[in-house]
Structure formats: structure tokens, C-alpha cells
CSV table of C-alpha atoms in Angstrom, one decimal:
chain,number,residue,atom,x,y,z
A,1,MET,CA,1.9,-5.8,-6.6
A,2,GLN,CA,-1.1,-7.5,-6.4
A,3,LEU,CA,-1.2,-11.0,-8.3
A,4,PHE,CA,-4.7,-11.9,-9.0
A,5,TYR,CA,-4.7,-16.3,-9.1
A,6,SER,CA,-6.9,-18.3,-12.4
A,7,GLN,CA,-7.7,-21.6,-12.8
A,8,GLN,CA,-9.3,-20.9,-16.0
A,9,ILE,CA,-8.2,-19.3,-18.6
A,10,GLU,CA,-9.8,-20.2,-22.3
A,11,ASN,CA,-10.3,-18.1,-25.4
A,12,ASN,CA,-8.6,-15.2,-24.5
A,13,VAL,CA,-11.0,-15.3,-21.6
A,14,ALA,CA,-9.9,-15.6,-18.0
A,15,VAL,CA,-12.5,-16.7,-14.9
A,16,LEU,CA,-11.7,-15.2,-11.1
A,17,ASN,CA,-13.0,-18.2,-8.8
A,18,GLU,CA,-15.6,-16.2,-5.7
A,19,GLU,CA,-12.9,-15.7,-3.1
A,20,GLU,CA,-10.6,-13.8,-5.4
A,21,THR,CA,-13.5,-11.5,-6.8
A,22,ARG,CA,-14.3,-11.0,-3.3
A,23,HIS,CA,-10.5,-9.5,-3.6
A,24,CYS,CA,-10.8,-7.9,-6.4
A,25,ILE,CA,-14.6,-6.5,-6.1
A,26,LYS,CA,-15.6,-5.9,-2.6
A,27,VAL,CA,-11.7,-5.4,-0.7
A,28,LEU,CA,-9.5,-4.1,-3.5
A,29,ARG,CA,-12.8,-1.5,-5.3
A,30,LYS,CA,-11.8,-2.7,-8.7
A,31,ASN,CA,-14.3,-1.9,-11.5
A,32,LYS,CA,-15.4,-2.9,-15.1
A,33,GLY,CA,-12.3,-1.8,-17.1
A,34,ASP,CA,-9.6,-2.3,-15.4
A,35,THR,CA,-6.5,-3.8,-15.8
A,36,ILE,CA,-5.6,-6.5,-12.7
A,37,ASP,CA,-2.3,-8.3,-12.8
A,38,PHE,CA,-2.6,-12.4,-11.9
A,39,ILE,CA,-1.6,-15.7,-12.6
A,40,ASP,CA,-2.0,-19.2,-13.6
A,41,GLY,CA,0.0,-20.8,-11.3
A,42,LYS,CA,1.6,-22.7,-14.4
A,43,GLY,CA,4.1,-20.4,-15.2
A,44,ASN,CA,1.8,-17.7,-16.8
A,45,PHE,CA,1.9,-14.4,-15.9
A,46,TYR,CA,-1.2,-12.0,-17.1
A,47,LYS,CA,-2.9,-8.5,-17.5
A,48,GLY,CA,-6.4,-8.6,-18.3
A,49,THR,CA,-9.3,-6.2,-17.4
A,50,ILE,CA,-12.6,-6.8,-16.1
A,51,PHE,CA,-15.4,-6.1,-18.5
A,52,ASP,CA,-18.1,-8.4,-16.2
A,53,TYR,CA,-18.6,-9.2,-12.4
A,54,ASN,CA,-20.9,-10.8,-10.2
A,55,LYS,CA,-20.9,-11.7,-6.4
A,56,LYS,CA,-19.7,-15.6,-7.6
A,57,ASN,CA,-17.3,-14.4,-10.7
A,58,CYS,CA,-15.7,-11.8,-12.3
A,59,TRP,CA,-14.2,-12.4,-15.9
A,60,LEU,CA,-11.4,-11.5,-17.2
A,61,GLN,CA,-10.3,-10.1,-21.0
A,62,ILE,CA,-6.5,-11.2,-21.5
A,63,ILE,CA,-4.3,-8.5,-23.5
A,64,GLU,CA,-1.1,-9.7,-22.1
A,65,GLN,CA,0.9,-13.2,-21.4
A,66,GLN,CA,4.1,-13.7,-20.4
A,67,GLU,CA,5.9,-16.8,-19.6
A,68,GLU,CA,8.5,-17.4,-16.1
A,69,LYS,CA,11.3,-17.0,-16.8
A,70,LYS,CA,11.5,-20.8,-16.0
A,71,ARG,CA,15.2,-22.1,-13.7
A,72,ASN,CA,16.7,-24.8,-16.2
A,73,TYR,CA,17.1,-27.1,-12.8
A,74,LYS,CA,14.4,-29.1,-10.6
A,75,ILE,CA,13.6,-29.7,-7.0
A,76,HIS,CA,11.5,-31.4,-4.7
A,77,LEU,CA,11.0,-31.7,-0.9
A,78,ALA,CA,9.8,-34.9,1.4
A,79,ILE,CA,10.1,-33.7,4.4
A,80,ALA,CA,8.2,-35.8,7.3
A,81,PRO,CA,6.1,-32.6,8.9
A,82,THR,CA,7.6,-31.2,12.5
A,83,LYS,CA,5.0,-31.7,15.3
A,84,ASN,CA,4.4,-27.9,15.8
A,85,ILE,CA,3.1,-27.0,11.7
A,86,SER,CA,3.3,-23.6,11.9
A,87,ARG,CA,7.7,-24.6,11.6
A,88,ILE,CA,5.8,-26.4,8.5
A,89,GLU,CA,3.8,-23.5,7.1
A,90,TRP,CA,6.7,-20.9,7.2
A,91,MET,CA,9.2,-24.3,5.8
A,92,LEU,CA,6.5,-24.4,2.6
A,93,GLU,CA,6.9,-20.6,3.1
A,94,LYS,CA,10.7,-20.4,2.3
A,95,CYS,CA,10.5,-23.5,-0.6
A,96,ILE,CA,8.4,-21.0,-2.5
A,97,GLU,CA,10.5,-18.6,-2.1
A,98,MET,CA,13.3,-20.5,-3.5
A,99,GLY,CA,10.4,-22.1,-6.4
A,100,LEU,CA,10.6,-25.7,-5.3
A,101,ASN,CA,8.4,-28.0,-7.4
A,102,SER,CA,6.4,-30.2,-5.2
A,103,ILE,CA,6.7,-30.3,-1.9
A,104,HIS,CA,5.4,-34.6,-0.8
A,105,PHE,CA,5.0,-35.3,2.8
A,106,LEU,CA,6.0,-38.0,5.0
A,107,ASP,CA,4.8,-40.7,7.9
A,108,CYS,CA,8.3,-42.2,8.7
A,109,PHE,CA,8.8,-44.5,11.9
A,110,HIS,CA,9.6,-42.0,14.2
A,111,SER,CA,7.6,-39.4,13.6
A,112,GLU,CA,4.9,-37.7,15.8
A,113,ARG,CA,2.4,-36.1,13.2
A,114,LYS,CA,0.8,-38.7,10.8
A,115,HIS,CA,-2.3,-35.1,9.1
A,116,ILE,CA,-2.0,-32.8,6.8
A,117,LYS,CA,-4.1,-29.9,6.3
A,118,LEU,CA,-3.7,-30.0,3.0
A,119,GLU,CA,-6.4,-27.4,1.5
A,120,ARG,CA,-4.4,-24.8,4.4
A,121,LEU,CA,-1.2,-25.9,3.2
A,122,GLU,CA,-2.2,-24.7,-0.7
A,123,LYS,CA,-3.9,-21.7,1.0
A,124,ILE,CA,-0.2,-20.7,2.2
A,125,ALA,CA,0.7,-21.9,-0.7
A,126,LEU,CA,-0.9,-19.5,-3.0
A,127,SER,CA,-0.7,-16.9,-1.2
A,128,ALA,CA,3.3,-17.4,-0.8
A,129,THR,CA,3.6,-17.1,-4.3
A,130,LYS,CA,1.9,-14.1,-5.1
A,131,GLN,CA,4.1,-12.8,-2.4
A,132,SER,CA,6.9,-13.7,-4.4
A,133,LEU,CA,5.6,-12.3,-7.5
A,134,LYS,CA,5.9,-16.2,-9.0
A,135,ALA,CA,3.8,-17.9,-11.3
A,136,SER,CA,4.0,-20.9,-10.6
A,137,LEU,CA,2.7,-23.5,-7.6
A,138,PRO,CA,4.3,-25.9,-6.5
A,139,SER,CA,2.3,-29.2,-6.3
A,140,ILE,CA,1.9,-30.3,-2.6
A,141,HIS,CA,1.3,-34.0,-2.3
A,142,ASN,CA,-0.9,-35.4,1.1
A,143,ILE,CA,1.1,-37.6,3.5
A,144,VAL,CA,2.1,-40.6,2.6
A,145,SER,CA,4.2,-43.5,4.4
A,146,PHE,CA,7.9,-43.4,4.1
A,147,ASN,CA,8.2,-46.6,2.2
A,148,ASP,CA,5.2,-45.8,-0.1
A,149,PHE,CA,7.3,-42.7,-1.3
A,150,ILE,CA,10.0,-44.5,-1.3
A,151,ASN,CA,8.2,-46.9,-3.6
A,152,HIS,CA,6.8,-45.2,-6.5
A,153,PHE,CA,9.0,-41.8,-6.8
A,154,LYS,CA,8.2,-41.9,-10.3
A,155,ASN,CA,11.5,-40.1,-11.4
A,156,ASP,CA,14.5,-42.3,-12.3
A,157,ASN,CA,16.4,-39.3,-13.4
A,158,ILE,CA,16.8,-37.6,-10.6
A,159,GLU,CA,19.6,-36.8,-7.8
A,160,LYS,CA,18.5,-38.8,-5.2
A,161,LEU,CA,19.5,-37.2,-2.0
A,162,ILE,CA,18.5,-38.5,2.0
A,163,CYS,CA,19.8,-35.9,4.9
A,164,TRP,CA,21.6,-38.8,7.4
A,165,VAL,CA,24.9,-39.0,8.7
A,166,ASP,CA,26.5,-41.9,9.6
A,167,GLU,CA,28.5,-42.4,12.4
A,168,GLU,CA,31.4,-42.4,10.5
A,169,LYS,CA,31.2,-39.1,8.7
A,170,HIS,CA,29.6,-37.8,12.0
A,171,GLN,CA,33.0,-38.5,13.8
A,172,LEU,CA,35.1,-36.5,10.9
A,173,ILE,CA,33.0,-33.6,10.6
A,174,ASN,CA,33.4,-33.1,15.0
A,175,GLN,CA,37.0,-33.8,14.1
A,176,SER,CA,37.4,-31.3,11.5
A,177,PHE,CA,35.9,-28.7,14.7
A,178,LYS,CA,37.3,-29.3,17.4
A,179,ASN,CA,38.6,-26.5,18.1
A,180,LYS,CA,37.9,-24.2,15.8
A,181,GLU,CA,36.7,-20.0,16.0
A,182,ILE,CA,34.9,-19.5,13.0
A,183,LEU,CA,33.4,-16.1,12.1
A,184,LEU,CA,30.9,-15.6,8.7
A,185,LEU,CA,30.0,-13.0,7.7
A,186,ILE,CA,26.8,-11.8,6.3
A,187,GLY,CA,25.7,-9.0,3.7
A,188,PRO,CA,22.3,-7.3,3.5
A,189,GLU,CA,19.3,-7.3,1.1
A,190,GLY,CA,21.4,-5.9,-2.1
A,191,GLY,CA,24.2,-8.0,-1.1
A,192,PHE,CA,27.9,-6.6,0.2
A,193,SER,CA,29.8,-4.0,-2.0
A,194,GLU,CA,33.1,-5.0,-4.3
A,195,ILE,CA,34.9,-2.8,-1.9
A,196,GLU,CA,33.7,-4.3,0.5
A,197,VAL,CA,34.5,-7.3,-0.5
A,198,LYS,CA,37.0,-6.6,-1.7
A,199,THR,CA,38.3,-5.8,1.4
A,200,ALA,CA,37.3,-8.3,3.9
A,201,LEU,CA,38.8,-10.9,1.0
A,202,THR,CA,42.8,-9.2,1.7
A,203,LYS,CA,42.0,-9.2,5.8
A,204,GLY,CA,41.7,-12.8,5.6
A,205,PHE,CA,38.3,-13.8,5.1
A,206,LYS,CA,37.5,-16.9,2.6
A,207,ALA,CA,35.4,-16.5,0.0
B,1,MET,CA,12.0,-26.1,33.4
B,2,GLN,CA,11.4,-23.0,34.1
B,3,LEU,CA,15.1,-21.3,33.9
B,4,PHE,CA,15.8,-18.2,35.7
B,5,TYR,CA,18.5,-15.8,35.4
B,6,SER,CA,21.0,-13.8,38.1
B,7,GLN,CA,23.4,-11.6,36.8
B,8,GLN,CA,24.7,-11.0,40.9
B,9,ILE,CA,26.1,-14.9,42.3
B,10,GLU,CA,28.4,-14.2,45.5
B,11,ASN,CA,29.0,-16.5,48.1
B,12,ASN,CA,26.5,-18.9,47.8
B,13,VAL,CA,24.0,-16.8,47.6
B,14,ALA,CA,22.9,-15.4,43.9
B,15,VAL,CA,20.1,-12.2,43.9
B,16,LEU,CA,17.5,-12.2,41.0
B,17,ASN,CA,16.3,-8.4,39.4
B,18,GLU,CA,13.4,-7.2,39.6
B,19,GLU,CA,12.1,-8.6,36.3
B,20,GLU,CA,13.1,-11.8,37.2
B,21,THR,CA,11.7,-11.6,40.6
B,22,ARG,CA,8.3,-10.3,39.6
B,23,HIS,CA,7.9,-13.3,37.8
B,24,CYS,CA,9.3,-16.0,40.1
B,25,ILE,CA,7.4,-14.4,43.0
B,26,LYS,CA,4.1,-12.5,41.2
B,27,VAL,CA,3.9,-14.6,38.1
B,28,LEU,CA,4.5,-18.6,39.9
B,29,ARG,CA,3.8,-17.8,42.7
B,30,LYS,CA,6.7,-19.0,44.6
B,31,ASN,CA,7.8,-18.5,48.6
B,32,LYS,CA,10.8,-18.8,50.7
B,33,GLY,CA,11.4,-22.4,51.6
B,34,ASP,CA,11.1,-23.9,47.5
B,35,THR,CA,13.8,-24.1,45.0
B,36,ILE,CA,13.7,-22.8,41.3
B,37,ASP,CA,16.7,-23.7,38.8
B,38,PHE,CA,18.7,-20.8,37.1
B,39,ILE,CA,21.3,-19.5,35.4
B,40,ASP,CA,24.2,-16.9,35.2
B,41,GLY,CA,24.6,-16.7,30.9
B,42,LYS,CA,27.9,-17.3,31.7
B,43,GLY,CA,27.9,-21.3,30.9
B,44,ASN,CA,26.7,-22.6,34.7
B,45,PHE,CA,23.2,-23.9,36.0
B,46,TYR,CA,22.1,-23.9,39.9
B,47,LYS,CA,19.3,-24.8,41.5
B,48,GLY,CA,19.1,-22.3,44.4
B,49,THR,CA,16.4,-22.0,47.0
B,50,ILE,CA,14.9,-18.6,47.9
B,51,PHE,CA,15.1,-17.7,51.8
B,52,ASP,CA,14.0,-13.7,51.4
B,53,TYR,CA,12.9,-11.4,49.1
B,54,ASN,CA,10.6,-7.8,48.1
B,55,LYS,CA,8.9,-5.9,45.3
B,56,LYS,CA,12.6,-6.3,43.6
B,57,ASN,CA,14.4,-8.4,44.5
B,58,CYS,CA,14.6,-12.0,45.5
B,59,TRP,CA,17.8,-13.9,47.2
B,60,LEU,CA,19.2,-17.4,46.9
B,61,GLN,CA,20.2,-19.5,48.6
B,62,ILE,CA,22.5,-22.6,46.0
B,63,ILE,CA,22.2,-25.9,46.6
B,64,GLU,CA,23.9,-27.1,43.2
B,65,GLN,CA,26.2,-25.9,40.0
B,66,GLN,CA,26.3,-27.2,37.3
B,67,GLU,CA,28.5,-26.6,34.5
B,68,GLU,CA,27.0,-26.2,30.8
B,69,LYS,CA,28.8,-29.1,28.9
B,70,LYS,CA,31.1,-26.6,26.5
B,71,ARG,CA,31.3,-27.5,22.0
B,72,ASN,CA,35.1,-27.3,21.0
B,73,TYR,CA,34.6,-25.0,18.4
B,74,LYS,CA,32.9,-21.2,18.8
B,75,ILE,CA,31.2,-19.9,16.1
B,76,HIS,CA,30.8,-15.8,15.9
B,77,LEU,CA,28.3,-14.4,13.7
B,78,ALA,CA,28.2,-10.5,11.9
B,79,ILE,CA,25.5,-9.5,9.7
B,80,ALA,CA,23.7,-7.0,8.1
B,81,PRO,CA,20.3,-6.7,9.8
B,82,THR,CA,17.4,-7.3,7.3
B,83,LYS,CA,14.8,-4.1,6.8
B,84,ASN,CA,11.9,-6.4,8.3
B,85,ILE,CA,14.1,-6.5,12.0
B,86,SER,CA,11.1,-9.4,13.0
B,87,ARG,CA,13.4,-12.1,10.5
B,88,ILE,CA,16.8,-10.3,12.4
B,89,GLU,CA,14.8,-11.6,15.7
B,90,TRP,CA,13.8,-15.0,14.6
B,91,MET,CA,17.2,-15.3,13.5
B,92,LEU,CA,18.9,-14.6,16.1
B,93,GLU,CA,16.6,-17.3,17.7
B,94,LYS,CA,17.2,-19.8,15.5
B,95,CYS,CA,21.6,-19.2,16.8
B,96,ILE,CA,20.8,-19.8,19.9
B,97,GLU,CA,19.6,-23.3,19.8
B,98,MET,CA,22.3,-23.8,17.6
B,99,GLY,CA,24.6,-21.8,20.9
B,100,LEU,CA,26.7,-19.1,18.6
B,101,ASN,CA,28.7,-17.5,20.5
B,102,SER,CA,28.6,-13.3,19.5
B,103,ILE,CA,26.4,-11.8,17.2
B,104,HIS,CA,28.1,-9.1,15.7
B,105,PHE,CA,26.1,-6.3,13.3
B,106,LEU,CA,26.6,-4.3,10.4
B,107,ASP,CA,26.6,-1.3,8.6
B,108,CYS,CA,27.2,-2.1,5.1
B,109,PHE,CA,27.7,-0.1,1.7
B,110,HIS,CA,24.3,-1.2,0.0
B,111,SER,CA,22.3,-1.8,4.4
B,112,GLU,CA,18.9,-0.9,4.5
B,113,ARG,CA,18.8,-1.0,8.3
B,114,LYS,CA,21.5,1.1,10.5
B,115,HIS,CA,19.9,1.0,13.5
B,116,ILE,CA,19.0,-2.0,16.0
B,117,LYS,CA,17.3,-1.8,18.9
B,118,LEU,CA,20.4,-3.4,21.4
B,119,GLU,CA,18.1,-3.9,24.6
B,120,ARG,CA,15.3,-5.8,22.4
B,121,LEU,CA,17.5,-7.6,21.3
B,122,GLU,CA,19.6,-8.6,24.5
B,123,LYS,CA,15.5,-9.3,25.7
B,124,ILE,CA,14.9,-12.0,23.2
B,125,ALA,CA,18.2,-13.6,23.4
B,126,LEU,CA,17.6,-13.9,27.2
B,127,SER,CA,14.4,-15.5,26.6
B,128,ALA,CA,15.2,-17.8,24.2
B,129,THR,CA,18.1,-18.9,25.5
B,130,LYS,CA,16.1,-20.0,29.0
B,131,GLN,CA,13.8,-21.4,26.5
B,132,SER,CA,16.5,-24.1,24.9
B,133,LEU,CA,18.1,-24.6,28.4
B,134,LYS,CA,21.2,-23.0,27.5
B,135,ALA,CA,22.8,-21.0,30.3
B,136,SER,CA,25.2,-19.3,28.1
B,137,LEU,CA,24.4,-16.0,26.6
B,138,PRO,CA,25.9,-14.6,23.5
B,139,SER,CA,27.5,-11.3,23.5
B,140,ILE,CA,25.2,-9.5,21.3
B,141,HIS,CA,27.4,-6.1,20.2
B,142,ASN,CA,25.7,-2.9,18.7
B,143,ILE,CA,25.6,-2.1,15.3
B,144,VAL,CA,29.5,-0.5,12.9
B,145,SER,CA,30.0,0.3,10.2
B,146,PHE,CA,31.9,-2.6,8.2
B,147,ASN,CA,34.9,-1.0,7.9
B,148,ASP,CA,35.3,-0.2,11.6
B,149,PHE,CA,34.3,-4.2,12.1
B,150,ILE,CA,36.8,-5.9,9.1
B,151,ASN,CA,40.0,-3.0,10.9
B,152,HIS,CA,39.2,-3.8,14.9
B,153,PHE,CA,38.1,-7.5,14.9
B,154,LYS,CA,40.3,-8.8,17.3
B,155,ASN,CA,40.9,-12.5,16.5
B,156,ASP,CA,43.5,-13.2,14.9
B,157,ASN,CA,43.7,-17.3,15.6
B,158,ILE,CA,40.0,-17.9,13.6
B,159,GLU,CA,38.6,-19.1,10.6
B,160,LYS,CA,37.1,-15.9,8.6
B,161,LEU,CA,34.6,-16.8,6.2
B,162,ILE,CA,32.1,-14.1,3.6
B,163,CYS,CA,29.0,-15.4,2.3
B,164,TRP,CA,29.9,-13.9,-1.7
B,165,VAL,CA,30.5,-15.9,-4.6
B,166,ASP,CA,31.8,-14.4,-7.2
B,167,GLU,CA,31.1,-14.7,-11.3
B,168,GLU,CA,33.3,-17.9,-12.1
B,169,LYS,CA,32.3,-20.0,-8.9
B,170,HIS,CA,28.6,-18.1,-9.7
B,171,GLN,CA,28.6,-20.3,-13.2
B,172,LEU,CA,30.2,-23.4,-12.1
B,173,ILE,CA,27.3,-23.7,-9.9
B,174,ASN,CA,24.9,-23.0,-12.1
B,175,GLN,CA,26.5,-25.6,-15.0
B,176,SER,CA,26.8,-27.6,-12.0
B,177,PHE,CA,22.8,-27.4,-11.3
B,178,LYS,CA,21.9,-27.6,-14.8
B,179,ASN,CA,19.2,-29.8,-15.9
B,180,LYS,CA,19.3,-31.9,-13.6
B,181,GLU,CA,16.3,-32.7,-11.3
B,182,ILE,CA,16.8,-33.3,-7.2
B,183,LEU,CA,14.9,-34.9,-4.9
B,184,LEU,CA,15.7,-34.7,-1.0
B,185,LEU,CA,14.6,-36.3,1.6
B,186,ILE,CA,14.3,-34.9,5.4
B,187,GLY,CA,13.2,-36.7,8.6
B,188,PRO,CA,11.1,-36.3,11.5
B,189,GLU,CA,12.5,-34.8,15.3
B,190,GLY,CA,13.9,-37.9,16.1
B,191,GLY,CA,15.5,-38.9,12.7
B,192,PHE,CA,14.8,-41.2,10.3
B,193,SER,CA,15.2,-45.0,11.9
B,194,GLU,CA,17.4,-47.3,10.7
B,195,ILE,CA,15.6,-48.9,8.4
B,196,GLU,CA,14.6,-46.3,6.6
B,197,VAL,CA,17.8,-45.7,5.7
B,198,LYS,CA,18.4,-48.5,4.7
B,199,THR,CA,15.4,-48.9,2.5
B,200,ALA,CA,16.7,-45.8,1.0
B,201,LEU,CA,20.3,-45.7,0.8
B,202,THR,CA,19.3,-49.1,-1.3
B,203,LYS,CA,16.8,-47.3,-3.6
B,204,GLY,CA,19.8,-45.1,-4.9
B,205,PHE,CA,20.0,-42.0,-1.9
B,206,LYS,CA,22.4,-40.7,-1.4
B,207,ALA,CA,23.5,-39.8,2.1
């Protein structure tokens, strides 16, 4: 399914911007009377019929609206961007597939990258959101210093975790792996079948 | 550092195969008397001086040998390959960076991919091993049926895990996330500084 994106929705009419219009009319050769699917980036899917267009915009009469099924929890990520930005772009795509709510970038003491191209990341985010058939765009925030982030992140009613292991726990983890041999079984996209799971469990695999 | 690979080492002399020779002599323009670094794929690093070459082989006098620092545990992965093989190739690279000992491919009931190109994966594995400056190649095994794998995997003295969550645990996990809001903080390549960790901990972050 091809999803478009509109930021301008009012009175059952949606407007596509220049880029989305180009893709809709020029690339996919849609015409007046055709129905397309689009999202508002805020959690809503729409079906709309094209009733007018020009080079810069495309106007849609909304004929259906559906709210995205919301999860009952929210996840925010704050990360110091890697030197190699393609890793961050890849991570961003994965975060969107997983439905993260917001992504913040940090400038830390050991950071090798102090700047990001927010506009480029937002483009990648929009494209990944459409491709994974989601209706909500995560909010992406420009890089701030570690201290600013820590001191100004608003929400108090939130579980806050930092990825860091102290020396003592590090020792414990090392100890728990010592001389162990581990076999990890990962299924196909459709998951293991019931019989496969049962077989594995009877053969001593732990779930 | 550029690492080469030799499968033929005897009496302090190592031989490079045609591909490695081409890369060493043609591409990097090494000559007799030059010293290069290479691995045997079995956990050893070597330094060797080129004393002869032709179009197909290159002969090296070994002047140094060093064993790779071994971890005190072993990890094996058995995975049903994804339909999109590039994901498996990417995973293979990451597994090698993490130092996995062996990788097995499974044909499961829900599998969408029944074949892999073992030779191509072995090439990727060798390249990733050299790039991540490791001396051990993981063993990569061709695809077998889920049942064959489960019934014939030799080692009994091994922790066997299957990635699968039963309905009850699934409920528990869902419940534990319900209405939660989570913020996850990830540091740069060099890790968070001591002060940053302390700041985060005083601000209520959990490690």
C-alpha cells in the first residue's frame, strides 16, 4: 500500500505539499477522481479522492478516517549520534518500525559527532513511517548538550534508564558467562510453529 | 590494518590463495621483502615476509605469531533466514563483530526462504572477520530442516534457548509495560563520562 502524507487537513479536505503532489501526480500518474491513502503523522489514516491539483498541491476530499491502534505505553530514546551517520539513519528506521514516540540527540563528553542534519533525518523518518504503514511520526529533536537534556527533560512520571554498567555488575555478567556455551534459536518472520516450539522445549530448549 | 588470510600454513611458511595474492600483489603492490599481517581463521595472527609470488600464490616467511585472546564462553546461533537476504548478511557481519562461534540456518514450518548461498555468506564472513581485526572465522553451516537441527545438534553441555514467548508471559510483559512511559539514554562510542553517569543517576535514571 502506498501512503501519502498531509500536514494540512481541514473540513474534510486535505492538501498535499509539493513533494507529495509530485509523487502522486507525476510519478504515480494519479488523476482527478482517484482515491489514495494518506496519513497526518499524528496517528490517523485517511482515504481521500483527488478533486483538484496543480504543480504545487493536490486537494483531496476525505471519504474515510481511521485512528491508528495506540499502544498503551510510550518509549523515548535519547542517544549520542555515532560518528558514522548511516548507523544513526539505520537506527532511526528501526526505531520507527518499533513505534518509538520521540528521539533526542545528545552531545556528550565523549561524543565524536556534535551536529546532525535534522531535515534529512525527518525525511528518513517520514519515509520509514509510510513504509511501515504507521500513521504517527515520532518527534525528532535536534542535538543538545547532555546537561541541557538531563536538566530540562520535562516528564517526571517516566521510567528513566541509562545504558551503563558499573564495574561490579560488569564482573557479575562476565562471571555468569564464564565457560558457558550458548545456543540461540531464532525463527522465521512468521515465528516458530506450535510443533516446532514443543519439539524444542522437549529437547531441553528454554523459552 | 590490512589483514590477509591463509589456509595453508606449514613449517613457518604460509601460502596465500589466488584472490588474496591478487589483492596483495596487484592491488596493494606489495613486493618481495615486504611484511604483511595475516590470519589463519582459527584464532592466530601472523606477520610474514613475502619471499616469492606468482599470479596464483604468494609465499610468506612467518616472523611472528600471536594467539587471539579467547573469550571464556561460546555462542552459537541457529536462525531461519529472512526472505530479504540482505538482512541476514547484515546480521552475519554483526555476529562476527560480536565474535559468534557458529551460525546455523534453519528451514522452519513458516520459513519463506529455503535456500542460502553459502559461498557468498562465507565471503562476507571472511571480509567482516578481517575488517573487525579478528583471527577466528565462525563456522557457517548450510540450511537444514528444523527437525534435523534439533535432533542432531551434538553438544549436550550447552545452554539452549529458543526465542519464543508463551501466551502467559506475553500477557505479563504487556501488563508490565501498560501505561508506562520509558526514556532510554544511550551514550557515544566512547561511553558516557563518569560525571555524566553520576548526573544521570542523581536525576533518577536507573543504570
